[in-house]
Short mmCIF file of C-alpha atoms and ligand atoms in Angstrom, two decimals:
data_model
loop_
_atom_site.label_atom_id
_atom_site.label_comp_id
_atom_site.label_asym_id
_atom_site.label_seq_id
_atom_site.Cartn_x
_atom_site.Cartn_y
_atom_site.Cartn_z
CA UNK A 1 109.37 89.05 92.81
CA UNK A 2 109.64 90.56 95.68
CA UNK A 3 106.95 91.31 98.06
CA UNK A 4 106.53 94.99 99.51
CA UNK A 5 104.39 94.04 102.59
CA UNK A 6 104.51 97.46 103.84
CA UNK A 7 103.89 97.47 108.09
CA UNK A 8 102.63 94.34 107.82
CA UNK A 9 104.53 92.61 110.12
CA UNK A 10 105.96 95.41 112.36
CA UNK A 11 104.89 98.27 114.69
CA UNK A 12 101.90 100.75 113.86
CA UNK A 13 103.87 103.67 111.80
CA UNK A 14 102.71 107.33 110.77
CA UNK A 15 101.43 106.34 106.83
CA UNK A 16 98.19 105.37 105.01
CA UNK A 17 97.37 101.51 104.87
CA UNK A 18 93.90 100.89 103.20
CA UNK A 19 94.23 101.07 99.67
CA UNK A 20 90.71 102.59 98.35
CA UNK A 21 91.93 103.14 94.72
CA UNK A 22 94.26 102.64 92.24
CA UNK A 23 95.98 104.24 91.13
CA UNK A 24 97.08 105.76 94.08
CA UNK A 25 95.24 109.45 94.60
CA UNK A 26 99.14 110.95 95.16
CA UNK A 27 99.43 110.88 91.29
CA UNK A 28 96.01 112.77 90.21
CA UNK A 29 97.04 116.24 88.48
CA UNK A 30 95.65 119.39 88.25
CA UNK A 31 96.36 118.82 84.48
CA UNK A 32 94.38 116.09 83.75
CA UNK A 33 90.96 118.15 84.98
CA UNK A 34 90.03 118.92 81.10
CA UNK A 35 90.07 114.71 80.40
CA UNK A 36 87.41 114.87 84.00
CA UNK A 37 85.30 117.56 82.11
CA UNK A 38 85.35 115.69 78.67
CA UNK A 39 84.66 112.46 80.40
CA UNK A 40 81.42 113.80 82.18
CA UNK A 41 80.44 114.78 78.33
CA UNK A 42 80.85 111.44 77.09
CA UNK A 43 79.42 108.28 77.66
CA UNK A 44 82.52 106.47 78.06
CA UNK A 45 82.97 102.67 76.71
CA UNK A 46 80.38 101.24 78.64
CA UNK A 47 78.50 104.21 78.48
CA UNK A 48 75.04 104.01 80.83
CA UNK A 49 75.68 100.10 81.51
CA UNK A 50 77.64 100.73 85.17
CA UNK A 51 75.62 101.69 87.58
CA UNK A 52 76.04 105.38 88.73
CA UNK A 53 76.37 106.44 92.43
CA UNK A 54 76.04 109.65 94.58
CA UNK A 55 78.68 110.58 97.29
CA UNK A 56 77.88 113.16 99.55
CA UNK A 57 80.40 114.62 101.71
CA UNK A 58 79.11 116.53 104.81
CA UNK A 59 82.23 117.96 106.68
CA UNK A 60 80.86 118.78 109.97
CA UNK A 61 81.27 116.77 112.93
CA UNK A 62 81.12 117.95 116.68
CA UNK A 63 84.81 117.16 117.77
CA UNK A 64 87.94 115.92 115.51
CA UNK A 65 88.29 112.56 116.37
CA UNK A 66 92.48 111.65 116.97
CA UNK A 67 92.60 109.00 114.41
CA UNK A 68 90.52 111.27 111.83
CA UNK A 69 92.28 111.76 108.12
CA UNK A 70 88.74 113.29 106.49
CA UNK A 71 88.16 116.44 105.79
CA UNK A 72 86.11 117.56 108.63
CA UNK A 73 85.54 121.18 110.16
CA UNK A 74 84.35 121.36 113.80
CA UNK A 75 84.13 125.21 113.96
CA UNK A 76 81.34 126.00 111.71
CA UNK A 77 77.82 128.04 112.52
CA UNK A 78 74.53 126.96 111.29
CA UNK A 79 75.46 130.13 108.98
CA UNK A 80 78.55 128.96 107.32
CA UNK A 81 76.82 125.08 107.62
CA UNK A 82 73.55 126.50 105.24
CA UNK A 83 76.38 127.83 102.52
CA UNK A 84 77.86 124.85 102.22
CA UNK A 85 74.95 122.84 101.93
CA UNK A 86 73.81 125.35 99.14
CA UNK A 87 77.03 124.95 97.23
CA UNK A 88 76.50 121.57 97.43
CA UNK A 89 73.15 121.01 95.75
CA UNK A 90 74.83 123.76 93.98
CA UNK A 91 77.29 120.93 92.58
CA UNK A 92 75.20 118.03 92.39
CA UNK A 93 72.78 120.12 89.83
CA UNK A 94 75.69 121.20 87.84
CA UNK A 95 76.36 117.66 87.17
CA UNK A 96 72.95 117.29 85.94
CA UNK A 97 73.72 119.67 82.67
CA UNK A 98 76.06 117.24 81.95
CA UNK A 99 76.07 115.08 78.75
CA UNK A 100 77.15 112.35 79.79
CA UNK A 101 74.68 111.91 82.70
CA UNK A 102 71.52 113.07 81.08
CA UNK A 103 68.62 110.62 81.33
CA UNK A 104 71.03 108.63 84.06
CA UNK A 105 69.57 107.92 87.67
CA UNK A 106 71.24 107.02 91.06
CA UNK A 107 71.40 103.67 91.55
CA UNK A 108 73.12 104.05 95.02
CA UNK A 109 73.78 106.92 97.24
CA UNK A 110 75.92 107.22 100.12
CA UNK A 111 76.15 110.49 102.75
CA UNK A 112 79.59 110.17 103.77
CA UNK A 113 81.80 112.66 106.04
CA UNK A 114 82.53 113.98 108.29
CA UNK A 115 78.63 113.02 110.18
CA UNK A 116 76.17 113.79 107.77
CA UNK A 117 73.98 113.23 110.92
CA UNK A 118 75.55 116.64 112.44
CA UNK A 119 72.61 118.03 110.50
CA UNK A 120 69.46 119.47 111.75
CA UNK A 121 66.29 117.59 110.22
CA UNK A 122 65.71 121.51 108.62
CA UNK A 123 68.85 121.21 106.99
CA UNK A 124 68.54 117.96 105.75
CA UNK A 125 65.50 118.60 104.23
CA UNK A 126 66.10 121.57 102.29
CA UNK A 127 69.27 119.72 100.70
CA UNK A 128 66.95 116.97 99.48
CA UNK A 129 64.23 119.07 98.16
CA UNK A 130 67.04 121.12 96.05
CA UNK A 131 68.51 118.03 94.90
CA UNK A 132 65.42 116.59 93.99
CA UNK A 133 65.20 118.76 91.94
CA UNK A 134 67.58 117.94 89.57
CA UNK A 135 67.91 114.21 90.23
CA UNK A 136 65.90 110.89 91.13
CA UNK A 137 66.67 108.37 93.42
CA UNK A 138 63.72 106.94 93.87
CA UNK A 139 65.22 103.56 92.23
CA UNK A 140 68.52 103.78 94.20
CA UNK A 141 69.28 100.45 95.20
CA UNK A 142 70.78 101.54 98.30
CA UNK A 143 70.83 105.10 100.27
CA UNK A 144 73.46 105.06 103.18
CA UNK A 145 73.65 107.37 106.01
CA UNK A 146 76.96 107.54 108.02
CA UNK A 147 75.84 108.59 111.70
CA UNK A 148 77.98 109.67 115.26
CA UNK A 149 75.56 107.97 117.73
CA UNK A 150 75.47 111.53 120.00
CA UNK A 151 73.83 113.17 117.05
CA UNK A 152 70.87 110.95 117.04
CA UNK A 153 67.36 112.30 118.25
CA UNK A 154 64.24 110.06 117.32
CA UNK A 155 62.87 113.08 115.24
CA UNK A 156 65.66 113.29 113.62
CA UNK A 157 65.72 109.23 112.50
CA UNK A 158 62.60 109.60 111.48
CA UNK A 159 63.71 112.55 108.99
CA UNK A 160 66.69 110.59 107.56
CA UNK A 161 64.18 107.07 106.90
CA UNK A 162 62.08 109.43 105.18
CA UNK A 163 64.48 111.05 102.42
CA UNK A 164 64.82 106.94 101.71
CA UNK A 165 67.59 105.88 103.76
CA UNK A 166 68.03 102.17 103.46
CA UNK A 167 71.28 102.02 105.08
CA UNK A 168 71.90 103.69 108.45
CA UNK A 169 75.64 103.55 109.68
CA UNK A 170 76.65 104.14 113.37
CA UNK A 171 80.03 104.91 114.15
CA UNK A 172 80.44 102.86 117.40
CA UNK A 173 83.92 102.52 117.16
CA UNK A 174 84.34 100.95 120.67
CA UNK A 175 82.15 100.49 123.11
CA UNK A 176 84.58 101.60 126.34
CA UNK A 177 84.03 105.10 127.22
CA UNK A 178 87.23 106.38 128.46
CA UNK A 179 88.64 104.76 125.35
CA UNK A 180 86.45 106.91 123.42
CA UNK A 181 87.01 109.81 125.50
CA UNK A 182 91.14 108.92 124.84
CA UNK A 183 90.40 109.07 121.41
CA UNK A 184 88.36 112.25 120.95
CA UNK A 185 85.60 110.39 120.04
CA UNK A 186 81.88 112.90 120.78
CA UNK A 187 79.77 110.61 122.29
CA UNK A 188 79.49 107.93 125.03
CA UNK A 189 77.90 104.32 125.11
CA UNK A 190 75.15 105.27 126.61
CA UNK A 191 74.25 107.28 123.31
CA UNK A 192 74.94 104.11 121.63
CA UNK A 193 71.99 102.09 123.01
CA UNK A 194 69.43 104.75 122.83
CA UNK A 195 71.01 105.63 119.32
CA UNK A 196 70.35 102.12 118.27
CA UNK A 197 67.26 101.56 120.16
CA UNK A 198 65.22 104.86 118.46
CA UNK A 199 66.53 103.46 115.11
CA UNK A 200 65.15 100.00 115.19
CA UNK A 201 62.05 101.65 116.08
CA UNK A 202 61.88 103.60 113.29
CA UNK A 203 62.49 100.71 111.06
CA UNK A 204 65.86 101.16 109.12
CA UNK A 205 66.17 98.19 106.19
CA UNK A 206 69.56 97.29 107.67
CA UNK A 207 71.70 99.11 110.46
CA UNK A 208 75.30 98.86 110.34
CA UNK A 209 77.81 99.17 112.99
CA UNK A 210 81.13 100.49 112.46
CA UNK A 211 84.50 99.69 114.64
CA UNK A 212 87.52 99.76 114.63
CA UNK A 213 90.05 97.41 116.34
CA UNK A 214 93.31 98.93 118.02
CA UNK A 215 92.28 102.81 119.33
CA UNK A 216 94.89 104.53 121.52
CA UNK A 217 94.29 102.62 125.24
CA UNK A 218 92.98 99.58 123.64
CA UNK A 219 93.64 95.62 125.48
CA UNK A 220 92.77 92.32 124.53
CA UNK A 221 90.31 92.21 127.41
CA UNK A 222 88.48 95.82 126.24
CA UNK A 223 88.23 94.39 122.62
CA UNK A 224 86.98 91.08 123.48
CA UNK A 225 84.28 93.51 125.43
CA UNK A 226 83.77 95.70 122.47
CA UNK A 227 82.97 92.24 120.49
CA UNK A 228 81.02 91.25 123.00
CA UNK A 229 78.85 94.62 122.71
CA UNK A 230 78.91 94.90 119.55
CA UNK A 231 77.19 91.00 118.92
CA UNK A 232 74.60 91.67 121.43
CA UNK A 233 73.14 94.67 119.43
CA UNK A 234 72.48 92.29 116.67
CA UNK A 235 73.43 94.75 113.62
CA UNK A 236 72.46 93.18 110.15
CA UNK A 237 75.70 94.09 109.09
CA UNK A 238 79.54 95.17 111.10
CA UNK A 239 82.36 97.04 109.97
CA UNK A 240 85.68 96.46 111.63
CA UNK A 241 88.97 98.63 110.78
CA UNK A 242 92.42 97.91 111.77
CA UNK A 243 93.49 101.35 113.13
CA UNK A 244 95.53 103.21 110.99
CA UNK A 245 97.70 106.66 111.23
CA UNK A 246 97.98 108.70 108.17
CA UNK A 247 99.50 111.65 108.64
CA UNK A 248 96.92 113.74 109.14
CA UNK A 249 95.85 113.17 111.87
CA UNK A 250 95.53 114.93 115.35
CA UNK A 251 97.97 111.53 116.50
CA UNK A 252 100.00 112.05 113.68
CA UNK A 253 100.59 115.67 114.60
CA UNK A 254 101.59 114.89 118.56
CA UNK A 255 103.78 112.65 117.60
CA UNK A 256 106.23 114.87 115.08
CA UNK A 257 105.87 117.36 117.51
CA UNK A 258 106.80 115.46 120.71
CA UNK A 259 108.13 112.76 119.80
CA UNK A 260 107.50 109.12 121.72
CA UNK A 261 106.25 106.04 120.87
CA UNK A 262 103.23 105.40 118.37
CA UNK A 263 100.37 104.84 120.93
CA UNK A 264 98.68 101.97 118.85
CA UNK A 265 99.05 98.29 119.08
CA UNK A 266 101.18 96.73 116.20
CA UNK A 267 99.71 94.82 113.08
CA UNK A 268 100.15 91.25 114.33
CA UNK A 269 97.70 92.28 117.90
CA UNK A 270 95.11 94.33 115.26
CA UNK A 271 94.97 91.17 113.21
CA UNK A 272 94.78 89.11 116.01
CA UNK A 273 91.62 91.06 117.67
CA UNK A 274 89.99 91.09 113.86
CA UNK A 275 90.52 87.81 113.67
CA UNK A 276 88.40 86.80 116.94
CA UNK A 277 85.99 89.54 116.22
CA UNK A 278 85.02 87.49 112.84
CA UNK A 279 85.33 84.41 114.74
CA UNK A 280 82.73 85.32 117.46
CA UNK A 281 80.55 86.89 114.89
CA UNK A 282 80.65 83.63 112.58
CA UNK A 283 79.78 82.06 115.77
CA UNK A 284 76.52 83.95 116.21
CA UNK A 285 75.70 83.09 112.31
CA UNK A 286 77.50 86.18 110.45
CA UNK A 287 79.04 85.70 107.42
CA UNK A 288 82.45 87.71 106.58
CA UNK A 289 81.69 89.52 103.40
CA UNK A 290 85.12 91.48 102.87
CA UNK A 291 88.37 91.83 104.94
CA UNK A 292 86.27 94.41 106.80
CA UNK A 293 82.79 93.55 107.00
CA UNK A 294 80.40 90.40 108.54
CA UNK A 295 76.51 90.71 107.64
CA UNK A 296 73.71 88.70 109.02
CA UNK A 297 72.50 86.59 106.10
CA UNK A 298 68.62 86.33 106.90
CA UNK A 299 68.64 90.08 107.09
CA UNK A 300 69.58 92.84 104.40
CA UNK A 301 73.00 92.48 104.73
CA UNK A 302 74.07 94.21 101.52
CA UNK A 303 76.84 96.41 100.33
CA UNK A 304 75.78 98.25 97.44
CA UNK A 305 77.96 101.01 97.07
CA UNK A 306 80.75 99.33 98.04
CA UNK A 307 80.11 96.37 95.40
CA UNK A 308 79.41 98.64 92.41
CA UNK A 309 82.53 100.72 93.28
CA UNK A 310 84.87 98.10 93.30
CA UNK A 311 83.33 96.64 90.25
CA UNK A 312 84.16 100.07 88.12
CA UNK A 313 80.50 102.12 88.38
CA UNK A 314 80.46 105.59 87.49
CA UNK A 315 80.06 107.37 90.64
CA UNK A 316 80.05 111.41 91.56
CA UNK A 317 81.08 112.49 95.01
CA UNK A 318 80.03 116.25 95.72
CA UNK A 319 81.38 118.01 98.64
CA UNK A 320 84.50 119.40 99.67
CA UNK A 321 87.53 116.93 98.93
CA UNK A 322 85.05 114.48 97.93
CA UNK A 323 86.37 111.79 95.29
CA UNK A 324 84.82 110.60 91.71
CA UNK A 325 85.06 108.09 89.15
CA UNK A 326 83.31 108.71 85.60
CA UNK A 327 83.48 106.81 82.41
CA UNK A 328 87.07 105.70 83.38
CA UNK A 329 88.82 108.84 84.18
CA UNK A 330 89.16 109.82 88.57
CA UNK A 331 89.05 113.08 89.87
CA UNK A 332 89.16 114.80 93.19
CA UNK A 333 87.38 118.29 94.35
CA UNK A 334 89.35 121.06 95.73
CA UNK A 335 90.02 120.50 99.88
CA UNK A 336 89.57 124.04 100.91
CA UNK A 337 86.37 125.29 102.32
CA UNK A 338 87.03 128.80 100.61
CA UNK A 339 88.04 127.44 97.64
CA UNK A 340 85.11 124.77 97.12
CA UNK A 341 82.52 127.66 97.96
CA UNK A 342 84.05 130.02 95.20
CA UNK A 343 84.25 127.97 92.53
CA UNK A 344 80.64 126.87 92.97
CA UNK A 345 79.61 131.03 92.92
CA UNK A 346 81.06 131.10 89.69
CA UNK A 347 78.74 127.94 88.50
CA UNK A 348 82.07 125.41 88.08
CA UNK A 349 82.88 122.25 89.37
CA UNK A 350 85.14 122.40 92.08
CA UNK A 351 87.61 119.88 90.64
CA UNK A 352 90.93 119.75 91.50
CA UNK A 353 92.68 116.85 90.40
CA UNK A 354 92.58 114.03 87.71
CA UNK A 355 93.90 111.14 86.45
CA UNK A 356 92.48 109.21 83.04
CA UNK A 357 93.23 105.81 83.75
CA UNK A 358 95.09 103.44 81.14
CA UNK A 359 92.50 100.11 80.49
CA UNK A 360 95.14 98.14 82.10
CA UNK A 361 94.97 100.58 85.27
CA UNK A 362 91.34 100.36 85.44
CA UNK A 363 91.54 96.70 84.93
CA UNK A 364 94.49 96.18 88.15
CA UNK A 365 91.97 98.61 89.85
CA UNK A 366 89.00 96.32 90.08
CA UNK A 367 91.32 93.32 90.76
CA UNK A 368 93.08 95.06 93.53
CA UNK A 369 89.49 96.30 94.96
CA UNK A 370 87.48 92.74 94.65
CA UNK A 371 90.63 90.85 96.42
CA UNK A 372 89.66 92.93 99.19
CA UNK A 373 86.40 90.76 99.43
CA UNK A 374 88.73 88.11 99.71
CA UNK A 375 87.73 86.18 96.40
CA UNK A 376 88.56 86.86 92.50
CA UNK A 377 86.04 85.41 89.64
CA UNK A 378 88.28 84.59 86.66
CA UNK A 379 85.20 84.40 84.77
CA UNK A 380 84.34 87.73 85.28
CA UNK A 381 87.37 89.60 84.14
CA UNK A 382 87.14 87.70 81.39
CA UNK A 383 83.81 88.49 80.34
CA UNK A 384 83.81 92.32 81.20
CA UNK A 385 87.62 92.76 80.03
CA UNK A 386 88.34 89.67 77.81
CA UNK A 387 92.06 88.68 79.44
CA UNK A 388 93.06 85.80 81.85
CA UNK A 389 94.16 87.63 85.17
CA UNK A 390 95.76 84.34 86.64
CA UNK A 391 98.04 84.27 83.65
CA UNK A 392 98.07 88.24 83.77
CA UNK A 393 98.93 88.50 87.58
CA UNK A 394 101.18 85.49 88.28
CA UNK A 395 104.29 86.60 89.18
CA UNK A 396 101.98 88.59 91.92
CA UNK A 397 99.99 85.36 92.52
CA UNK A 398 102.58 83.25 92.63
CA UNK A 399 104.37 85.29 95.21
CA UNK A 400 101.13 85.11 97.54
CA UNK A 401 100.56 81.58 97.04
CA UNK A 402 104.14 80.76 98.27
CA UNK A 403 103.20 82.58 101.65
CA UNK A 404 99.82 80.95 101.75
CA UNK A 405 98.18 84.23 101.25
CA UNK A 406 96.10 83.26 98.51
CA UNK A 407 94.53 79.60 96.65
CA UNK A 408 94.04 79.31 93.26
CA UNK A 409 91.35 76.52 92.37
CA UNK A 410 90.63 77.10 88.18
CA UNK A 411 88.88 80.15 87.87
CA UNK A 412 88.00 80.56 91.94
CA UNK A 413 91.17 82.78 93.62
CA UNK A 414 90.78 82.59 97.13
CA UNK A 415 92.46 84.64 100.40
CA UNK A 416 93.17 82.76 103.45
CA UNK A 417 92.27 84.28 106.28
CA UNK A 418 95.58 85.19 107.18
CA UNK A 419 95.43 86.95 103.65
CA UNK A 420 92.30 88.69 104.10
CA UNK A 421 93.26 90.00 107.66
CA UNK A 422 96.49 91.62 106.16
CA UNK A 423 95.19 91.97 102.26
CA UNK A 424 96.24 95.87 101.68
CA UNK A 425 99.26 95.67 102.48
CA UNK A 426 99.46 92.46 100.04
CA UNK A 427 98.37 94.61 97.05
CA UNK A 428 100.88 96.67 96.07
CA UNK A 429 102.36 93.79 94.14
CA UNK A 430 99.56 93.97 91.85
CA UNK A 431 100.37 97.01 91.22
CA UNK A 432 102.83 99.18 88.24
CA UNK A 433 106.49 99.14 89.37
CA UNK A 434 106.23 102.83 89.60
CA UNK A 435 103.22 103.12 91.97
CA UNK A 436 104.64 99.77 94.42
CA UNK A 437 106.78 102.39 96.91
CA UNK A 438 104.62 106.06 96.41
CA UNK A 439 102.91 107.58 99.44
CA UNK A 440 99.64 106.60 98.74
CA UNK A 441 97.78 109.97 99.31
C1 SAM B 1 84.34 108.73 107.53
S1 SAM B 1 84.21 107.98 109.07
C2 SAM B 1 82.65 108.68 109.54
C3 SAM B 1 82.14 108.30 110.89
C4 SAM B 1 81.08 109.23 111.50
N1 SAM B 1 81.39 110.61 111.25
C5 SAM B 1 81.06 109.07 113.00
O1 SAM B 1 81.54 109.94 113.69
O2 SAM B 1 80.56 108.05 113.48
C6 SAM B 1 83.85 106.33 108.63
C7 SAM B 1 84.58 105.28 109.41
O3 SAM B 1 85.97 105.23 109.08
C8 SAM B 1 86.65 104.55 110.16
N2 SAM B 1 87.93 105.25 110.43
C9 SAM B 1 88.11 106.57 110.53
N3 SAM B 1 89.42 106.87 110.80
C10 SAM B 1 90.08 105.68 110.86
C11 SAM B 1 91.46 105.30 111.10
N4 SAM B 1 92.42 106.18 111.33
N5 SAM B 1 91.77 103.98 111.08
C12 SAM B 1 90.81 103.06 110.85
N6 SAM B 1 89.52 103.35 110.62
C13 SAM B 1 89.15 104.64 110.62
C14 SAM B 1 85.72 104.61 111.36
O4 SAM B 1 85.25 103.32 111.68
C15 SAM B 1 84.59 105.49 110.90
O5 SAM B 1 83.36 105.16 111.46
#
């Protein structure tokens, strides 16, 4: 079989790389948006047994960073900011009419963006109280809050602990400042360490740092710094991306227009600098929990949402271009700010795009998802979805374990590290022969 390992051993080129679904979002319809609405009626096969999630995407952020592919707005008024947030508990209290989520409670809830943390405390505030209304989550396992450090005020910590944040993320992303600056990121270092230093004094369950390896101006010597950095705050938890370019991005953009080369180191250096980021982190006692993460085992290192997504929960994400997964079936909300706001005046959901997914879809999904923590449970699959996946996946298997990708040890598959560092560009052979080549979003 032959093995698509798209970019992986070549320059940085315009196109997606991290696979965060299957299938891939480029085949969701507009006319599979009746099988979303009949889904969130039903209680699907395994009905109120998968945990259920909340995704709320906050669009705002105070400059577009260069690398960016999110839905984001930068030119928005506290005006046009208070509609939005009203559609949006608009949204999340439609979805409590439904029948298929009535007596259901969030288990885990995550404000994504954009920066959620572009918000005033006000703002904030009134979203929870009208959400509250409508829903718990006083049992959530896990309440992340994705945060630009230059957004941070102590006041304003203290607001986001208090609507139960368990989880605060910082988006560090590097820790040189005119690499930052290069890259459109909005703050500075110095925001960093007084971002980070107000938060452990208000006493977050586990802080997170996010970065991301391979930014436009980015040397060995400026990582290795970054790493450096990064250890010495002593996060319970770190996030580390290989940069990627999809097209649309502000990068992107220059580069059809003006041609030149792609201003990003290749795959081999962004492994490389991974690679002795986890190294130095294992060091100082981490423990590498995914191809992207370390956490801190003595602390509360955990990964809700990203465990019960990859192990098929129901989740809803509200918000402008935000993505969900209910009772088997994905679907996607309109991406236009107009659009998203009307539909909510007239009391619908703003969905856009669907696709049901076959069982055997939703099975390659979560095997495609959990390799990305770098281990498979045989057991598991066959418990929750009663096949064999090392006799259902070997050609795919097979073809990793020749490259020494991957080890198969009874029911324990295991990446190498030279599999993990590289592993999304390794699972397209999992996938249908019709989905193996598409663009991905
Ligand atoms: C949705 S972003 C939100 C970050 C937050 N708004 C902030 O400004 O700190 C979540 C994370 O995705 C990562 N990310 C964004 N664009 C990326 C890209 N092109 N390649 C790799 N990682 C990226 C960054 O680490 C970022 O912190």
């Amino acid at each position: 079989m032959e093995l698509d390992v798209l970019h992986s051993e070549s320059a940085t080129e315009v196109g997606s790389y991290f696979v965060a679904n299957y299938p891939p979002f480029s085949v969701w319809s507009p006319e599979h948006v009746p099988s979303a609405l009949k889904a969130l009626d039903s209680h699907g096969p395994e009905g109120d047994t998968v945990p259920l999630g909340l995704y709320l995407h906050i669009p705002f952020c105070r400059t577009r960073c260069k690398f960016c592919y999110f839905r984001v707005y930068t030119d928005k008024n506290a005006r046009d900011v208070d509609v939005y947030l009203d559609a949006l508990s608009q949204e999340v209290s439609l979805y409590a009419l439904r029948r298929g989520l009535l007596g259901r409670t969030f288990d885990f809830v995550y404000f994504g963006g954009g920066t959620p943390s572009f918000l005033s405390s006000d703002q904030l505030e009134r979203l929870i109280d009208a959400i509250r209304a409508h829903w718990s989550w006083d049992r959530a396992r896990e309440v992340t809050f994705e945060c630009e450090p230059g957004t941070l005020k102590k006041s304003k910590l203290e607001t986001i602990k208090a609507i139960g944040t368990t989880r605060l993320s910082l988006g560090i992303e590097h820790f040189d400042d005119e690499i930052l600056e290069i890259n459109g990121r909005a703050h500075k270092s110095p925001e960093v360490f007084r971002a980070y230093e107000w938060a452990r004094e208000v006493g977050f369950e586990q802080i997170n740092i996010d970065l991301i390896a391979g930014m436009m101006g980015d040397t060995e010597g400026k990582w290795r710094a970054t790493v450096a950095a990064a250890l010495a705050m002593d996060a319970d938890s770190v996030t580390i991306y290989q940069m990627e370019l999809p097209h649309n991005t502000l990068i992107a953009r220059q580069l059809k227009e003006s041609g030149g080369a792609v201003p990003i180191a290749d795959w081999s250096t962004k492994r490389a600098w991974v690679d002795h980021a986890f190294r130095r982190f294992e060091d100082a006692g981490y423990v590498v929990s995914s191809a992207y993460t370390l956490v801190k085992p003595s602390a509360n290192g955990r990964f809700v949402y990203r465990d019960a997504v990859w192990h098929g929960a129901d989740m809803i994400g509200a918000g402008v271009a935000s993505f969900s997964h209910f009772a088997g079936v994905h679907f996607q909300n309109v991406d236009e700010w107009d659009d998203y706001l009307q539909r909510l005046d007239r009391g619908e959901l703003p969905i856009a795009r669907a696709l049901p997914a076959t069982d055997g879809q939703l099975l390659t999904r979560q095997v495609v998802l959990q390799l990305k923590l770098g281990r498979l449970d045989a057991d598991y699959f066959r418990r929750r979805f009663g096949v064999e996946i090392v006799q259902m996946f070997r050609e795919g298997f097979a073809s990793l374990e020749e490259q020494g990708y991957i080890a198969i040890d009874g029911d324990r598959i295991r990446l190498s590290r030279e599999g993990l560092l590289r592993v999304d560009a390794l699972l397209p052979v999992f996938f249908e022969p019709q989905f193996r080549k598409v663009r991905y979003t």
